[in-house]
CSV table of C-alpha atoms in Angstrom, one decimal:
chain,number,residue,atom,x,y,z
A,1,MET,CA,-0.2,0.4,0.0
A,2,THR,CA,1.1,3.7,-1.0
A,3,THR,CA,1.2,6.6,1.7
A,4,ILE,CA,-0.7,9.6,0.3
A,5,GLU,CA,-0.3,12.4,3.0
A,6,GLN,CA,-3.5,14.2,1.5
A,7,GLN,CA,-7.0,13.7,3.6
A,8,HIS,CA,-9.8,11.5,1.9
A,9,THR,CA,-12.5,8.7,3.1
A,10,CYS,CA,-12.5,5.2,3.5
A,11,LYS,CA,-13.5,3.2,0.1
A,12,SER,CA,-14.3,0.3,2.3
A,13,THR,CA,-18.2,-0.6,2.1
A,14,GLY,CA,-19.7,1.2,5.6
A,15,CYS,CA,-17.0,2.6,6.5
A,16,ASP,CA,-15.9,6.4,6.6
A,17,LYS,CA,-13.1,6.9,8.2
A,18,ALA,CA,-10.2,9.1,7.4
A,19,ALA,CA,-7.8,7.4,4.8
A,20,ALA,CA,-4.1,7.6,4.1
A,21,LEU,CA,-3.3,4.6,2.4
A,22,GLN,CA,-3.9,3.8,-1.9
A,23,CYS,CA,-3.9,0.5,-3.5
A,24,PRO,CA,-0.6,0.5,-4.8
A,25,THR,CA,-2.2,-1.0,-8.2
A,26,CYS,CA,-4.3,1.8,-8.7
A,27,VAL,CA,-1.3,3.9,-8.4
A,28,LYS,CA,0.4,2.0,-11.4
A,29,LEU,CA,-2.6,2.9,-13.3
A,30,ALA,CA,-3.4,6.1,-12.5
A,31,ILE,CA,-7.0,5.2,-11.4
A,32,LYS,CA,-7.6,7.9,-8.8
A,33,GLY,CA,-10.1,8.0,-5.2
A,34,SER,CA,-8.8,4.1,-4.2
A,35,PHE,CA,-8.1,5.4,-0.6
A,36,PHE,CA,-8.5,2.8,2.7
A,37,CYS,CA,-8.0,3.7,6.3
A,38,SER,CA,-6.3,0.4,7.5
A,39,GLN,CA,-4.9,-2.9,5.6
A,40,GLU,CA,-7.8,-4.9,7.1
A,41,CYS,CA,-10.6,-2.6,5.5
A,42,PHE,CA,-8.6,-3.2,2.1
A,43,ARG,CA,-7.7,-6.8,2.7
A,44,GLY,CA,-11.7,-7.1,3.6
A,45,SER,CA,-13.0,-5.1,0.2
A,46,TRP,CA,-10.2,-6.7,-2.4
A,47,SER,CA,-12.9,-9.0,-3.8
A,48,GLU,CA,-14.8,-6.1,-4.7
A,49,HIS,CA,-12.2,-3.5,-5.5
A,50,LYS,CA,-9.9,-6.0,-7.8
A,51,ALA,CA,-12.7,-4.7,-10.3
A,52,ALA,CA,-12.0,-1.2,-10.6
A,53,HIS,CA,-7.9,-2.6,-11.9
A,54,GLN,CA,-9.9,-4.1,-15.0
A,55,VAL,CA,-10.2,-1.1,-17.5
A,56,SER,CA,-9.9,-0.6,-21.0
A,57,ASN,CA,-8.2,1.8,-22.0
A,58,PRO,CA,-5.4,2.2,-19.2
A,59,ALA,CA,-3.9,5.3,-18.5
A,60,ALA,CA,-0.5,3.8,-17.8
A,61,THR,CA,0.7,0.2,-18.0
A,62,TYR,CA,3.2,-1.7,-15.6
A,63,ASN,CA,4.8,-5.4,-15.9
A,64,PRO,CA,3.1,-7.9,-13.2
A,65,PHE,CA,6.4,-9.8,-12.6
A,66,PRO,CA,8.9,-7.4,-12.0
A,67,THR,CA,11.0,-9.9,-10.1
A,68,TYR,CA,10.8,-12.6,-12.8
A,69,GLN,CA,14.3,-13.0,-14.8
A,70,PHE,CA,12.9,-13.0,-17.6
A,71,THR,CA,14.3,-14.7,-20.8
A,72,GLY,CA,14.7,-11.9,-23.5
A,73,PRO,CA,13.1,-7.9,-24.3
A,74,LEU,CA,10.0,-8.8,-23.8
A,75,ARG,CA,7.5,-7.6,-21.4
A,76,PRO,CA,4.1,-8.4,-20.6
A,77,GLU,CA,2.2,-5.2,-20.2
A,78,TYR,CA,-1.0,-5.0,-18.1
A,79,PRO,CA,-3.2,-4.5,-16.8
A,80,LEU,CA,-5.2,-7.4,-18.8
A,81,SER,CA,-8.6,-6.4,-20.3
A,82,PRO,CA,-12.0,-7.3,-19.1
A,83,ARG,CA,-13.1,-11.1,-20.2
A,84,ARG,CA,-15.0,-10.8,-23.5
A,85,ASP,CA,-18.9,-11.8,-23.7
A,86,VAL,CA,-19.9,-14.8,-25.2
A,87,PRO,CA,-23.7,-14.5,-25.8
A,88,ALA,CA,-25.9,-17.0,-24.2
A,89,ASP,CA,-27.0,-18.5,-27.6
A,90,ILE,CA,-23.8,-19.8,-28.3
A,91,PRO,CA,-22.9,-23.8,-27.4
A,92,ARG,CA,-20.3,-23.7,-25.4
A,93,PRO,CA,-17.6,-26.7,-24.7
A,94,ASP,CA,-17.7,-28.1,-21.4
A,95,TYR,CA,-14.6,-26.1,-19.7
A,96,ALA,CA,-16.2,-22.7,-20.7
A,97,ASP,CA,-17.8,-22.1,-17.2
A,98,ALA,CA,-16.3,-24.7,-15.1
A,99,PRO,CA,-14.4,-24.0,-12.4
A,100,GLY,CA,-10.5,-24.1,-13.4
A,101,GLY,CA,-11.5,-24.2,-16.5
A,102,ALA,CA,-11.0,-28.2,-17.0
A,103,SER,CA,-12.9,-30.6,-19.2
A,104,LYS,CA,-14.0,-33.7,-17.6
A,105,GLN,CA,-14.7,-35.0,-21.7
A,106,GLU,CA,-10.7,-34.8,-22.2
A,107,GLN,CA,-9.7,-36.0,-18.8
A,108,SER,CA,-12.7,-39.0,-18.7
A,109,TYR,CA,-10.8,-39.6,-22.4
A,110,GLY,CA,-7.2,-40.8,-20.9
A,111,ASN,CA,-4.9,-42.7,-23.3
A,112,ALA,CA,-8.0,-44.0,-25.2
A,113,GLN,CA,-7.3,-44.7,-29.1
A,114,ILE,CA,-7.6,-42.4,-31.7
A,115,VAL,CA,-10.7,-41.8,-33.1
A,116,ALA,CA,-11.8,-42.1,-37.4
A,117,MET,CA,-14.7,-39.8,-37.5
A,118,SER,CA,-17.4,-40.5,-40.0
A,119,ALA,CA,-18.6,-38.2,-42.7
A,120,GLU,CA,-21.0,-36.4,-41.2
A,121,ASP,CA,-18.6,-35.4,-38.8
A,122,ILE,CA,-15.7,-35.0,-41.4
A,123,GLU,CA,-18.5,-32.3,-42.5
A,124,LYS,CA,-18.6,-30.6,-39.8
A,125,MET,CA,-15.1,-30.3,-39.5
A,126,ARG,CA,-14.6,-28.8,-42.7
A,127,VAL,CA,-17.1,-25.9,-42.1
A,128,VAL,CA,-15.4,-24.9,-38.7
A,129,CYS,CA,-11.8,-25.4,-39.7
A,130,ARG,CA,-12.9,-22.6,-42.8
A,131,MET,CA,-14.6,-20.6,-40.4
A,132,GLY,CA,-11.2,-20.6,-38.2
A,133,ARG,CA,-9.3,-19.9,-41.7
A,134,GLU,CA,-11.6,-16.7,-42.3
A,135,ILE,CA,-10.5,-15.0,-38.8
A,136,LEU,CA,-7.1,-16.1,-39.1
A,137,ASP,CA,-7.4,-13.9,-42.3
A,138,ILE,CA,-9.3,-11.0,-40.5
A,139,ALA,CA,-6.9,-11.0,-37.7
A,140,ALA,CA,-4.1,-11.0,-39.9
A,141,ARG,CA,-5.1,-8.0,-41.9
A,142,ALA,CA,-5.4,-5.6,-39.0
A,143,ILE,CA,-1.6,-6.4,-38.1
A,144,ARG,CA,0.8,-3.4,-38.1
A,145,VAL,CA,2.7,-1.6,-36.0
A,146,GLY,CA,1.2,-0.3,-32.9
A,147,ILE,CA,-1.7,-2.2,-32.8
A,148,THR,CA,-2.1,-4.4,-29.4
A,149,THR,CA,-2.1,-7.5,-28.8
A,150,ASP,CA,-5.5,-7.1,-26.8
A,151,GLU,CA,-7.1,-4.9,-29.8
A,152,ILE,CA,-6.5,-8.6,-31.9
A,153,ASP,CA,-7.8,-10.1,-29.1
A,154,ARG,CA,-10.9,-8.4,-29.7
A,155,ILE,CA,-11.1,-8.4,-33.1
A,156,VAL,CA,-10.6,-12.5,-32.7
A,157,HIS,CA,-13.4,-12.6,-30.5
A,158,GLU,CA,-16.0,-10.4,-32.6
A,159,ALA,CA,-15.6,-12.6,-35.5
A,160,THR,CA,-15.9,-15.7,-33.7
A,161,ILE,CA,-19.4,-14.7,-32.1
A,162,GLU,CA,-20.4,-13.1,-35.2
A,163,ARG,CA,-20.0,-16.9,-37.0
A,164,LYS,CA,-22.2,-18.2,-33.5
A,165,ALA,CA,-19.0,-20.2,-32.6
A,166,TYR,CA,-17.1,-20.4,-29.2
A,167,PRO,CA,-13.4,-19.2,-29.0
A,168,SER,CA,-11.9,-22.1,-27.8
A,169,PRO,CA,-8.9,-20.8,-25.7
A,170,LEU,CA,-11.8,-18.5,-23.8
A,171,ASN,CA,-11.4,-20.1,-20.0
A,172,TYR,CA,-9.6,-23.7,-21.0
A,173,TYR,CA,-8.1,-24.2,-18.0
A,174,GLN,CA,-8.6,-20.8,-17.4
A,175,PHE,CA,-6.7,-19.3,-19.9
A,176,PRO,CA,-8.1,-15.3,-19.7
A,177,LYS,CA,-8.6,-14.5,-23.5
A,178,SER,CA,-10.2,-15.5,-26.7
A,179,VAL,CA,-6.7,-16.0,-28.6
A,180,CYS,CA,-3.2,-16.6,-28.2
A,181,THR,CA,-0.5,-14.2,-29.8
A,182,SER,CA,3.1,-15.2,-29.2
A,183,VAL,CA,5.3,-12.6,-29.6
A,184,ASN,CA,9.2,-12.8,-30.7
A,185,GLU,CA,10.6,-14.7,-27.7
A,186,VAL,CA,7.2,-16.9,-26.6
A,187,ILE,CA,7.0,-20.0,-27.9
A,188,CYS,CA,3.5,-20.5,-27.5
A,189,HIS,CA,-0.1,-19.7,-25.5
A,190,GLY,CA,1.3,-15.9,-25.3
A,191,ILE,CA,-1.6,-13.6,-23.6
A,192,PRO,CA,-3.2,-10.9,-25.4
A,193,ASP,CA,-2.7,-7.6,-23.5
A,194,GLN,CA,-1.3,-4.2,-23.7
A,195,ARG,CA,2.2,-4.1,-25.5
A,196,LYS,CA,1.8,-2.3,-28.5
A,197,LEU,CA,3.2,-4.8,-31.8
A,198,GLN,CA,7.0,-2.7,-32.7
A,199,ASP,CA,8.4,-2.4,-36.3
A,200,GLY,CA,10.6,-5.7,-37.0
A,201,ASP,CA,8.4,-8.1,-34.8
A,202,ILE,CA,7.5,-11.5,-35.7
A,203,VAL,CA,4.3,-12.1,-33.7
A,204,ASN,CA,2.4,-15.7,-34.1
A,205,ILE,CA,-1.9,-15.8,-33.9
A,206,ASP,CA,-3.2,-19.1,-33.2
A,207,VAL,CA,-6.9,-19.0,-33.3
A,208,SER,CA,-9.2,-21.8,-32.3
A,209,LEU,CA,-12.9,-22.2,-32.1
A,210,TYR,CA,-16.0,-24.3,-31.1
A,211,ARG,CA,-19.2,-24.6,-33.1
A,212,ASP,CA,-21.7,-27.5,-33.6
A,213,GLY,CA,-19.8,-29.4,-31.3
A,214,PHE,CA,-16.7,-29.7,-33.1
A,215,HIS,CA,-13.0,-27.6,-32.7
A,216,ALA,CA,-10.8,-25.8,-35.4
A,217,ASP,CA,-7.3,-25.0,-34.8
A,218,LEU,CA,-4.8,-23.2,-36.7
A,219,ASN,CA,-1.9,-21.0,-36.7
A,220,LYS,CA,0.1,-18.8,-38.4
A,221,THR,CA,3.2,-16.2,-37.6
A,222,TYR,CA,3.4,-13.0,-39.5
A,223,PHE,CA,5.9,-10.2,-39.8
A,224,VAL,CA,5.4,-6.6,-38.4
A,225,GLY,CA,6.8,-4.1,-40.3
A,226,ASN,CA,10.4,-4.2,-41.2
A,227,VAL,CA,12.2,-7.5,-40.1
A,228,ASP,CA,15.8,-8.7,-40.5
A,229,ALA,CA,16.7,-11.0,-42.2
A,230,LYS,CA,17.2,-13.8,-39.8
A,231,SER,CA,13.7,-13.5,-38.6
A,232,LYS,CA,12.7,-14.1,-42.4
A,233,LYS,CA,14.5,-17.0,-42.7
A,234,LEU,CA,13.5,-18.8,-39.2
A,235,VAL,CA,9.8,-18.2,-40.3
A,236,LYS,CA,10.5,-19.5,-44.0
A,237,THR,CA,11.9,-22.4,-42.4
A,238,THR,CA,9.0,-23.3,-40.1
A,239,ARG,CA,6.3,-23.1,-42.8
A,240,GLU,CA,9.2,-25.7,-44.5
A,241,CYS,CA,9.3,-28.0,-41.5
A,242,LEU,CA,4.9,-28.2,-41.4
A,243,GLN,CA,4.8,-28.8,-45.3
A,244,LYS,CA,7.2,-31.1,-45.0
A,245,ALA,CA,5.4,-33.1,-42.4
A,246,ILE,CA,1.9,-32.9,-43.8
A,247,GLU,CA,3.4,-34.1,-47.5
A,248,MET,CA,4.5,-37.1,-45.4
A,249,VAL,CA,0.4,-38.1,-44.6
A,250,LYS,CA,-1.2,-40.7,-45.6
A,251,PRO,CA,-3.2,-43.9,-44.2
A,252,GLY,CA,-0.5,-46.7,-42.7
A,253,VAL,CA,2.5,-43.8,-41.3
A,254,ARG,CA,3.3,-43.9,-38.1
A,255,TYR,CA,2.8,-40.2,-36.4
A,256,ARG,CA,5.9,-40.7,-34.6
A,257,ASP,CA,7.5,-40.7,-38.1
A,258,LEU,CA,6.3,-36.8,-38.7
A,259,GLY,CA,9.0,-35.3,-36.5
A,260,SER,CA,12.4,-37.2,-38.2
A,261,ALA,CA,11.5,-34.7,-40.9
A,262,ILE,CA,10.7,-31.7,-39.6
A,263,GLU,CA,14.3,-31.8,-37.1
A,264,SER,CA,16.0,-33.0,-40.1
A,265,HIS,CA,14.8,-29.7,-42.2
A,266,ALA,CA,15.5,-27.4,-39.0
A,267,ARG,CA,19.1,-28.7,-38.1
A,268,GLU,CA,19.7,-28.5,-41.6
A,269,ASN,CA,19.0,-24.1,-41.2
A,270,GLY,CA,21.0,-23.7,-37.7
A,271,LEU,CA,17.6,-23.9,-35.9
A,272,SER,CA,16.3,-26.5,-33.0
A,273,VAL,CA,12.7,-27.7,-32.3
A,274,VAL,CA,10.9,-27.2,-29.0
A,275,ARG,CA,9.8,-30.3,-27.4
A,276,THR,CA,7.8,-29.7,-24.5
A,277,TYR,CA,4.5,-28.4,-27.0
A,278,SER,CA,3.1,-30.9,-29.6
A,279,GLY,CA,0.1,-31.6,-31.8
A,280,HIS,CA,-2.6,-33.1,-31.0
A,281,GLY,CA,-6.1,-34.7,-32.1
A,282,VAL,CA,-8.9,-32.0,-33.1
A,283,GLY,CA,-12.6,-32.6,-33.2
A,284,LYS,CA,-14.9,-32.9,-30.6
A,285,MET,CA,-12.6,-32.7,-28.0
A,286,PHE,CA,-9.5,-29.2,-27.8
A,287,HIS,CA,-7.2,-31.5,-27.5
A,288,SER,CA,-7.3,-35.6,-27.9
A,289,ALA,CA,-5.3,-38.3,-29.3
A,290,PRO,CA,-2.8,-38.6,-31.3
A,291,ASN,CA,0.0,-36.9,-30.0
A,292,VAL,CA,2.5,-35.7,-32.7
A,293,PRO,CA,5.6,-34.8,-31.3
A,294,HIS,CA,7.8,-32.5,-33.7
A,295,TYR,CA,11.1,-33.5,-32.9
A,296,ALA,CA,13.2,-37.0,-34.0
A,297,LYS,CA,13.4,-40.4,-32.3
A,298,ASN,CA,10.1,-39.5,-30.3
A,299,LYS,CA,7.8,-42.3,-28.7
A,300,ALA,CA,4.5,-41.3,-30.3
A,301,ILE,CA,1.9,-44.5,-30.5
A,302,GLY,CA,0.1,-44.7,-33.4
A,303,ILE,CA,-1.1,-45.3,-37.5
A,304,MET,CA,-2.6,-42.8,-39.4
A,305,LYS,CA,-5.9,-44.4,-41.0
A,306,PRO,CA,-8.5,-42.3,-43.0
A,307,GLY,CA,-10.6,-40.4,-41.1
A,308,HIS,CA,-7.9,-39.4,-38.2
A,309,VAL,CA,-7.8,-35.1,-37.8
A,310,PHE,CA,-4.7,-34.0,-36.3
A,311,THR,CA,-2.8,-31.2,-36.3
A,312,ILE,CA,0.4,-30.6,-36.9
A,313,GLU,CA,1.9,-27.1,-35.4
A,314,PRO,CA,6.3,-27.3,-35.3
A,315,MET,CA,7.7,-24.8,-32.7
A,316,ILE,CA,11.1,-23.4,-34.2
A,317,ASN,CA,13.8,-21.7,-32.6
A,318,GLU,CA,17.0,-19.6,-33.7
A,319,GLY,CA,18.7,-21.3,-30.2
A,320,SER,CA,18.3,-23.7,-27.9
A,321,TYR,CA,14.6,-25.9,-27.8
A,322,ASN,CA,14.0,-25.7,-24.1
A,323,ASP,CA,11.9,-23.4,-22.9
A,324,GLN,CA,10.4,-22.4,-19.7
A,325,THR,CA,7.4,-20.2,-18.3
A,326,TRP,CA,6.1,-17.0,-17.4
A,327,ARG,CA,4.9,-16.3,-13.9
A,328,ASP,CA,1.3,-16.3,-15.5
A,329,ASN,CA,1.4,-20.3,-15.9
A,330,TRP,CA,1.2,-19.9,-19.9
A,331,THR,CA,3.0,-18.0,-21.4
A,332,ALA,CA,6.3,-20.3,-22.8
A,333,VAL,CA,9.5,-18.6,-24.1
A,334,THR,CA,12.8,-20.0,-25.2
A,335,VAL,CA,14.8,-20.1,-22.5
A,336,ASP,CA,17.8,-17.9,-24.2
A,337,GLY,CA,15.5,-15.4,-25.2
A,338,LYS,CA,16.2,-15.8,-29.2
A,339,ARG,CA,13.1,-16.1,-31.4
A,340,SER,CA,11.0,-18.6,-32.3
A,341,ALA,CA,8.4,-19.1,-34.7
A,342,GLN,CA,5.7,-21.5,-35.2
A,343,PHE,CA,2.7,-22.8,-37.9
A,344,GLU,CA,-0.4,-24.9,-37.2
A,345,HIS,CA,-2.9,-26.6,-39.6
A,346,ALA,CA,-5.7,-29.2,-39.0
A,347,ILE,CA,-5.2,-32.1,-41.0
A,348,LEU,CA,-7.5,-35.1,-42.6
A,349,VAL,CA,-5.9,-38.1,-43.6
A,350,THR,CA,-8.4,-39.6,-46.5
A,351,GLU,CA,-7.7,-42.5,-47.8
A,352,THR,CA,-5.4,-42.1,-50.6
A,353,GLY,CA,-3.1,-39.0,-48.3
A,354,TYR,CA,-4.3,-35.6,-46.3
A,355,GLU,CA,-6.8,-32.8,-47.1
A,356,VAL,CA,-5.4,-29.7,-45.5
A,357,LEU,CA,-8.6,-28.2,-43.3
A,358,THR,CA,-7.5,-25.6,-42.4
A,359,GLY,CA,-5.5,-24.4,-45.9
A,360,ARG,CA,-5.5,-21.0,-47.6
A,361,LEU,CA,-8.9,-19.5,-49.0
A,362,PRO,CA,-8.8,-17.8,-52.4
A,363,ASP,CA,-9.2,-14.0,-50.6
A,364,SER,CA,-6.8,-14.7,-48.0
A,365,PRO,CA,-4.2,-12.4,-47.3
A,366,LYS,CA,-1.1,-12.4,-49.5
A,367,SER,CA,1.8,-15.2,-47.7
A,368,GLN,CA,4.5,-13.0,-46.4
A,369,LEU,CA,7.0,-16.0,-47.5
A,370,LYS,CA,5.8,-15.9,-50.8
A,371,ASP,CA,9.0,-13.5,-52.2
A,372,LEU,CA,11.4,-14.7,-50.0
């Protein structure tokens, strides 16, 4: 608590004593009038008072983890905007309103066999995956120097509910936003906040949505303004890694074999492959079997069969493949602060090969990699 000399009245309900203590978070955010007469009144009012910190246009931003040893130059910029509403008439996945955001369906599924979807289910997946691509393209068109990742979250959220869909990340194990935005050294699961994108950044936008009982999941890394040659090589190579893995997909291929193609190409270009996070089955559940590691000599179980739907989403680093997590318990970053890139598609195994369910549309923005 910060001591203020000027006389004020305590903000605690039912207390009108003189107050000289101000909430330290309110001081950081330039929120005026939050005075309390004692620590007891402050603590007793906390459940109501903290709502004052959720401001849409903060006068000041702050680093919520000032003692954390960040690995690179990126810093979170809080406060987070309030949780965005989803209309009541939009069907929700089982975790949307669950305490802790846990999916009972996923937890009960355990290590069950990989599901081969029916023709009806595949058609529903095509619809939701196309919507996912539309939303990702909308977000891509908004990328510019100066836009905040929170604004990108708003754009994705609104585009999702316009399609009568639920943004899958929202409250999934308490993730607070509707999209993941991972900038520079962030590998994945970046939380949208008040930081403005800067010239030379790279940003991954990971869009997921739930509609008609099925989830879609895809992502792409974009350049912001003028990006250096090293970052361009990283992003280009990452996209190539994804493509090499996709081209292997057909009935009879072992899921574990995709990692060899990805890591071989990454290593040839002096890059490394993240091991902590992997691709996964997607459909009626946000995450299910199979597990799809992106590195060589992995122990993944399963053989591809027609009707399987899963993601391939390699995360490729400039330096070490090791990662660590910020104190928000979500943001995964490189241990050396060097940059990371990622691309993701949802893939259907067909009778003779594969179908990219989240592929580009005729009106998708021009690829930034086309001329590299």
